[in-house]
PDB file of C-alpha atoms in Angstrom:
ATOM      1  CA  MET A 298      40.064 121.097  55.696  1.00 48.00           C
ATOM      2  CA  THR A 299      37.372 119.320  57.728  1.00 48.00           C
ATOM      3  CA  ARG A 300      38.077 116.986  60.624  1.00 48.00           C
ATOM      4  CA  ALA A 301      36.717 114.066  58.666  1.00 48.00           C
ATOM      5  CA  ARG A 302      39.008 114.829  55.693  1.00 50.00           C
ATOM      6  CA  LEU A 303      42.008 115.215  57.995  1.00 53.00           C
ATOM      7  CA  ASP A 304      41.234 111.777  59.498  1.00 75.00           C
ATOM      8  CA  GLU A 305      40.814 110.238  56.075  1.00 83.00           C
ATOM      9  CA  THR A 306      44.070 111.642  54.792  1.00 85.00           C
ATOM     10  CA  SER A 307      45.885 110.489  57.941  1.00 87.00           C
ATOM     11  CA  ALA A 308      44.482 106.979  57.369  1.00 89.00           C
ATOM     12  CA  ASP A 309      45.693 107.157  53.723  1.00 91.00           C
ATOM     13  CA  ILE A 310      49.183 108.193  54.930  1.00 92.00           C
ATOM     14  CA  SER A 311      49.309 105.357  57.433  1.00 93.00           C
ATOM     15  CA  ARG A 312      48.148 102.808  54.837  1.00 93.00           C
ATOM     16  CA  VAL A 313      50.646 103.897  52.196  1.00 93.00           C
ATOM     17  CA  ALA A 314      53.511 104.325  54.680  1.00 93.00           C
ATOM     18  CA  LEU A 315      52.928 100.860  56.064  1.00 93.00           C
ATOM     19  CA  GLU A 316      53.227  99.319  52.568  1.00 92.00           C
ATOM     20  CA  MET A 317      56.274 101.383  51.685  1.00 92.00           C
ATOM     21  CA  PHE A 318      58.085 100.779  54.931  1.00 92.00           C
ATOM     22  CA  ALA A 319      57.395  97.054  54.677  1.00 87.00           C
ATOM     23  CA  THR A 320      58.488  96.749  51.010  1.00 87.00           C
ATOM     24  CA  GLN A 321      61.229  99.398  50.644  1.00 87.00           C
ATOM     25  CA  GLY A 322      62.308  99.740  54.270  1.00 89.00           C
ATOM     26  CA  TYR A 323      61.936 102.705  56.542  1.00 92.00           C
ATOM     27  CA  ASP A 324      65.279 104.336  55.743  1.00 92.00           C
ATOM     28  CA  ALA A 325      64.739 104.102  51.963  1.00 93.00           C
ATOM     29  CA  THR A 326      61.337 105.771  52.211  1.00 92.00           C
ATOM     30  CA  SER A 327      61.103 109.529  52.385  1.00 90.00           C
ATOM     31  CA  ILE A 328      58.288 111.882  53.485  1.00 89.00           C
ATOM     32  CA  ARG A 329      58.198 113.039  49.811  1.00 90.00           C
ATOM     33  CA  ASP A 330      57.677 109.458  48.655  1.00 91.00           C
ATOM     34  CA  ILE A 331      54.736 108.931  50.971  1.00 91.00           C
ATOM     35  CA  ALA A 332      53.152 112.268  50.140  1.00 89.00           C
ATOM     36  CA  ALA A 333      53.455 111.543  46.357  1.00 91.00           C
ATOM     37  CA  ALA A 334      51.844 108.142  46.752  1.00 91.00           C
ATOM     38  CA  VAL A 335      48.994 109.638  48.773  1.00 89.00           C
ATOM     39  CA  GLY A 336      48.544 112.503  46.291  1.00 87.00           C
ATOM     40  CA  ILE A 337      49.326 115.467  48.553  1.00 85.00           C
ATOM     41  CA  ARG A 338      52.244 117.917  48.802  1.00 79.00           C
ATOM     42  CA  GLY A 339      55.145 117.079  50.983  1.00 70.00           C
ATOM     43  CA  PRO A 340      54.616 119.951  53.474  1.00 73.00           C
ATOM     44  CA  SER A 341      50.983 118.897  53.876  1.00 76.00           C
ATOM     45  CA  MET A 342      52.187 115.746  55.583  1.00 79.00           C
ATOM     46  CA  TYR A 343      53.016 117.737  58.623  1.00 76.00           C
ATOM     47  CA  HIS A 344      49.380 118.575  59.234  1.00 78.00           C
ATOM     48  CA  HIS A 345      48.978 114.849  59.992  1.00 85.00           C
ATOM     49  CA  PHE A 346      52.305 113.655  61.435  1.00 88.00           C
ATOM     50  CA  ALA A 347      55.157 115.614  62.937  1.00 87.00           C
ATOM     51  CA  SER A 348      57.799 113.351  61.362  1.00 90.00           C
ATOM     52  CA  LYS A 349      58.367 110.134  59.448  1.00 92.00           C
ATOM     53  CA  GLU A 350      59.313 108.505  62.724  1.00 94.00           C
ATOM     54  CA  GLU A 351      55.973 109.478  64.159  1.00 94.00           C
ATOM     55  CA  ILE A 352      54.221 107.645  61.348  1.00 93.00           C
ATOM     56  CA  LEU A 353      56.391 104.520  62.154  1.00 95.00           C
ATOM     57  CA  TRP A 354      55.528 104.796  65.803  1.00 95.00           C
ATOM     58  CA  SER A 355      51.832 105.212  65.097  1.00 94.00           C
ATOM     59  CA  LEU A 356      51.875 102.024  62.966  1.00 95.00           C
ATOM     60  CA  THR A 357      53.928 100.156  65.594  1.00 95.00           C
ATOM     61  CA  GLU A 358      51.750 101.241  68.531  1.00 95.00           C
ATOM     62  CA  THR A 359      48.547 100.391  66.658  1.00 94.00           C
ATOM     63  CA  ALA A 360      49.879  96.950  65.765  1.00 95.00           C
ATOM     64  CA  LEU A 361      50.977  96.107  69.266  1.00 96.00           C
ATOM     65  CA  LYS A 362      47.709  97.384  70.805  1.00 96.00           C
ATOM     66  CA  ARG A 363      45.753  95.329  68.274  1.00 95.00           C
ATOM     67  CA  LEU A 364      47.757  92.210  69.198  1.00 95.00           C
ATOM     68  CA  ALA A 365      47.121  92.735  72.906  1.00 95.00           C
ATOM     69  CA  SER A 366      43.419  93.411  72.222  1.00 95.00           C
ATOM     70  CA  ALA A 367      43.101  90.212  70.252  1.00 94.00           C
ATOM     71  CA  TRP A 368      44.249  88.202  73.239  1.00 94.00           C
ATOM     72  CA  HIS A 369      42.092  90.183  75.755  1.00 92.00           C
ATOM     73  CA  THR A 370      39.091  89.362  73.610  1.00 93.00           C
ATOM     74  CA  ALA A 371      40.020  85.691  73.185  1.00 93.00           C
ATOM     75  CA  ARG A 372      40.570  85.307  76.983  1.00 89.00           C
ATOM     76  CA  PHE A 373      36.852  85.696  77.689  1.00 85.00           C
ATOM     77  CA  TYR A 374      36.084  82.645  75.545  1.00 84.00           C
ATOM     78  CA  ALA A 375      38.528  80.451  77.410  1.00 86.00           C
ATOM     79  CA  ASN A 376      37.863  78.574  80.661  1.00 84.00           C
ATOM     80  CA  ALA A 377      39.415  80.759  83.363  1.00 81.00           C
ATOM     81  CA  ASP A 378      39.788  77.736  85.589  1.00 86.00           C
ATOM     82  CA  GLU A 379      41.737  75.741  83.058  1.00 93.00           C
ATOM     83  CA  PRO A 380      45.238  77.215  82.311  1.00 95.00           C
ATOM     84  CA  ILE A 381      45.597  74.904  79.275  1.00 95.00           C
ATOM     85  CA  SER A 382      42.426  76.399  77.842  1.00 95.00           C
ATOM     86  CA  GLN A 383      43.992  79.807  78.331  1.00 95.00           C
ATOM     87  CA  LEU A 384      47.097  78.640  76.485  1.00 97.00           C
ATOM     88  CA  ARG A 385      45.009  77.481  73.532  1.00 96.00           C
ATOM     89  CA  ALA A 386      43.122  80.734  73.432  1.00 96.00           C
ATOM     90  CA  PHE A 387      46.304  82.790  73.595  1.00 97.00           C
ATOM     91  CA  VAL A 388      47.941  80.890  70.743  1.00 97.00           C
ATOM     92  CA  ARG A 389      44.854  80.969  68.597  1.00 96.00           C
ATOM     93  CA  ALA A 390      44.649  84.807  68.980  1.00 97.00           C
ATOM     94  CA  ASP A 391      48.351  85.191  68.378  1.00 97.00           C
ATOM     95  CA  VAL A 392      48.181  83.035  65.168  1.00 97.00           C
ATOM     96  CA  ALA A 393      45.164  84.876  63.858  1.00 97.00           C
ATOM     97  CA  PHE A 394      46.924  88.242  64.334  1.00 96.00           C
ATOM     98  CA  HIS A 395      50.104  87.221  62.556  1.00 97.00           C
ATOM     99  CA  ALA A 396      48.158  85.562  59.736  1.00 97.00           C
ATOM    100  CA  GLU A 397      45.665  88.393  59.188  1.00 96.00           C
ATOM    101  CA  HIS A 398      47.981  91.344  59.879  1.00 95.00           C
ATOM    102  CA  ARG A 399      51.124  90.083  58.172  1.00 94.00           C
ATOM    103  CA  THR A 400      52.473  93.455  56.986  1.00 94.00           C
ATOM    104  CA  GLU A 401      51.993  95.122  60.353  1.00 93.00           C
ATOM    105  CA  ALA A 402      53.649  92.249  62.157  1.00 93.00           C
ATOM    106  CA  ASN A 403      56.602  92.166  59.771  1.00 91.00           C
ATOM    107  CA  LEU A 404      56.963  95.909  60.100  1.00 90.00           C
ATOM    108  CA  VAL A 405      57.168  95.776  63.898  1.00 89.00           C
ATOM    109  CA  ASN A 406      59.675  92.940  63.845  1.00 87.00           C
ATOM    110  CA  SER A 407      61.910  94.421  61.213  1.00 87.00           C
ATOM    111  CA  GLN A 408      61.812  98.171  61.774  1.00 88.00           C
ATOM    112  CA  LEU A 409      61.650  98.475  65.581  1.00 89.00           C
ATOM    113  CA  LYS A 410      65.245  99.818  65.857  1.00 91.00           C
ATOM    114  CA  SER A 411      64.288 102.738  63.579  1.00 93.00           C
ATOM    115  CA  LEU A 412      62.122 104.192  66.303  1.00 95.00           C
ATOM    116  CA  SER A 413      63.285 107.001  68.543  1.00 96.00           C
ATOM    117  CA  PRO A 414      64.821 105.821  71.920  1.00 96.00           C
ATOM    118  CA  GLU A 415      61.614 106.808  73.712  1.00 97.00           C
ATOM    119  CA  HIS A 416      59.278 105.036  71.326  1.00 96.00           C
ATOM    120  CA  TYR A 417      61.627 102.058  71.123  1.00 96.00           C
ATOM    121  CA  ALA A 418      61.573 101.680  74.898  1.00 97.00           C
ATOM    122  CA  ARG A 419      57.804 101.872  74.903  1.00 97.00           C
ATOM    123  CA  ALA A 420      57.490  99.289  72.125  1.00 96.00           C
ATOM    124  CA  VAL A 421      59.735  96.922  73.989  1.00 96.00           C
ATOM    125  CA  GLU A 422      57.720  97.485  77.140  1.00 97.00           C
ATOM    126  CA  MET A 423      54.524  96.646  75.270  1.00 96.00           C
ATOM    127  CA  ARG A 424      56.039  93.469  73.811  1.00 95.00           C
ATOM    128  CA  SER A 425      57.243  92.509  77.278  1.00 96.00           C
ATOM    129  CA  GLU A 426      53.763  92.980  78.753  1.00 96.00           C
ATOM    130  CA  TYR A 427      52.404  90.670  76.040  1.00 96.00           C
ATOM    131  CA  GLU A 428      55.136  88.129  76.681  1.00 97.00           C
ATOM    132  CA  LEU A 429      54.313  88.196  80.382  1.00 97.00           C
ATOM    133  CA  GLU A 430      50.761  87.245  79.619  1.00 96.00           C
ATOM    134  CA  LEU A 431      51.963  84.024  78.065  1.00 97.00           C
ATOM    135  CA  THR A 432      54.505  83.467  80.786  1.00 98.00           C
ATOM    136  CA  THR A 433      51.775  83.700  83.352  1.00 96.00           C
ATOM    137  CA  ILE A 434      49.670  81.192  81.434  1.00 97.00           C
ATOM    138  CA  VAL A 435      52.421  78.620  81.066  1.00 97.00           C
ATOM    139  CA  ARG A 436      53.439  79.011  84.689  1.00 97.00           C
ATOM    140  CA  ALA A 437      49.831  78.353  85.672  1.00 96.00           C
ATOM    141  CA  CYS A 438      49.791  75.230  83.538  1.00 96.00           C
ATOM    142  CA  LEU A 439      52.938  73.981  85.317  1.00 96.00           C
ATOM    143  CA  ALA A 440      51.393  74.814  88.789  1.00 96.00           C
ATOM    144  CA  THR A 441      48.655  72.274  88.139  1.00 94.00           C
ATOM    145  CA  GLY A 442      51.285  69.604  88.412  1.00 94.00           C
ATOM    146  CA  LYS A 443      50.160  67.995  85.150  1.00 94.00           C
ATOM    147  CA  TYR A 444      52.846  69.457  82.942  1.00 95.00           C
ATOM    148  CA  GLU A 445      56.508  70.221  82.866  1.00 95.00           C
ATOM    149  CA  VAL A 446      58.978  71.945  80.602  1.00 95.00           C
ATOM    150  CA  PRO A 447      62.817  72.016  80.471  1.00 94.00           C
ATOM    151  CA  ASP A 448      62.822  75.825  80.869  1.00 96.00           C
ATOM    152  CA  LEU A 449      59.920  78.187  81.321  1.00 97.00           C
ATOM    153  CA  ARG A 450      61.454  81.224  79.563  1.00 96.00           C
ATOM    154  CA  VAL A 451      62.739  79.264  76.620  1.00 97.00           C
ATOM    155  CA  THR A 452      59.360  77.573  76.231  1.00 97.00           C
ATOM    156  CA  VAL A 453      57.600  80.935  76.174  1.00 97.00           C
ATOM    157  CA  PHE A 454      60.035  82.292  73.635  1.00 97.00           C
ATOM    158  CA  ALA A 455      59.610  79.192  71.421  1.00 97.00           C
ATOM    159  CA  ILE A 456      55.895  79.554  71.326  1.00 97.00           C
ATOM    160  CA  LEU A 457      56.109  83.287  70.473  1.00 97.00           C
ATOM    161  CA  GLN A 458      58.736  82.750  67.853  1.00 96.00           C
ATOM    162  CA  MET A 459      56.853  80.078  66.058  1.00 96.00           C
ATOM    163  CA  THR A 460      53.743  82.331  65.825  1.00 96.00           C
ATOM    164  CA  ILE A 461      55.751  85.402  64.767  1.00 95.00           C
ATOM    165  CA  ALA A 462      57.168  83.487  61.867  1.00 95.00           C
ATOM    166  CA  ILE A 463      53.637  83.026  60.428  1.00 96.00           C
ATOM    167  CA  ALA A 464      53.766  86.578  59.137  1.00 94.00           C
ATOM    168  CA  SER A 465      56.674  85.823  56.911  1.00 92.00           C
ATOM    169  CA  TRP A 466      55.334  82.667  55.161  1.00 95.00           C
ATOM    170  CA  TYR A 467      51.537  82.399  55.515  1.00 95.00           C
ATOM    171  CA  ASP A 468      49.593  82.711  52.261  1.00 94.00           C
ATOM    172  CA  PRO A 469      45.852  83.449  52.672  1.00 92.00           C
ATOM    173  CA  VAL A 470      45.068  81.851  49.295  1.00 93.00           C
ATOM    174  CA  GLY A 471      47.024  78.704  50.321  1.00 90.00           C
ATOM    175  CA  PRO A 472      45.516  75.367  51.487  1.00 94.00           C
ATOM    176  CA  LEU A 473      45.103  76.392  55.149  1.00 94.00           C
ATOM    177  CA  GLY A 474      42.601  78.932  56.477  1.00 96.00           C
ATOM    178  CA  VAL A 475      43.451  80.913  59.577  1.00 96.00           C
ATOM    179  CA  SER A 476      41.186  78.809  61.815  1.00 96.00           C
ATOM    180  CA  GLU A 477      42.844  75.557  60.602  1.00 97.00           C
ATOM    181  CA  LEU A 478      46.251  77.078  61.050  1.00 97.00           C
ATOM    182  CA  ALA A 479      45.415  78.273  64.583  1.00 97.00           C
ATOM    183  CA  SER A 480      44.159  74.709  65.454  1.00 97.00           C
ATOM    184  CA  ILE A 481      47.492  73.213  64.379  1.00 97.00           C
ATOM    185  CA  TYR A 482      49.504  75.772  66.292  1.00 98.00           C
ATOM    186  CA  GLU A 483      47.517  75.408  69.503  1.00 96.00           C
ATOM    187  CA  GLU A 484      48.189  71.659  69.386  1.00 97.00           C
ATOM    188  CA  LEU A 485      51.896  72.319  68.869  1.00 97.00           C
ATOM    189  CA  ALA A 486      52.020  74.713  71.796  1.00 97.00           C
ATOM    190  CA  VAL A 487      50.258  72.296  74.081  1.00 96.00           C
ATOM    191  CA  LYS A 488      52.687  69.522  73.060  1.00 96.00           C
ATOM    192  CA  MET A 489      55.558  71.722  74.249  1.00 96.00           C
ATOM    193  CA  LEU A 490      54.281  71.111  77.685  1.00 96.00           C
ATOM    194  CA  ALA A 491      55.197  67.476  78.452  1.00 91.00           C
ATOM    195  CA  PRO A 492      53.057  65.477  80.891  1.00 90.00           C
ATOM    196  CA  ALA A 493      54.684  65.564  84.330  1.00 85.00           C
ATOM    197  CA  LYS A 494      56.560  62.349  85.122  1.00 80.00           C
ATOM    198  CA  SER A 495      54.482  61.986  88.286  1.00 62.00           C
ATOM    199  CA  SER A 496      51.228  62.648  86.375  1.00 47.00           C
ATOM    200  CA  PRO A 497      49.159  59.480  85.790  1.00 49.00           C
TER     201      PRO A 497
END
């Protein structure tokens, strides 16, 4: 089998497994189920992935890297000297990811505990690194003296949780496009930072 064919089959396995894990659940999906849906024999799966858990980890790692990459790209279009601009850019990138990659986002949020201890720890570390990016932005906003929040950590979690939820309800054929949705969410995020009482 050629390298190109191996890569193509691996991509097919990932695509099918993503859909099956998301709809049936990780535990209810077998290697045989995935192989049958792809159109290959069960043993052939092991030319591509060592185990079902490895498929889940590949999907999880890819999604988390894609999320981080979306923010790193968006950051270049924000004003580096204006933390509030950074906050808007972060939220827009986060909203776009959860609206455009709903299945991947839901998989990460619902099946994380099915990972091996090693992969689970790495996934949690990657999510913590992403969370730290937002924490740093909000802290920088507060450092300007223009804004205040009741609690930094809770505010960060509130912003992240409201964007995460998009993956469970957003309908791409609904009345709101991704850009419109992102505009609404960035305004909501900014409003979580109240004007400082000493601010004019």
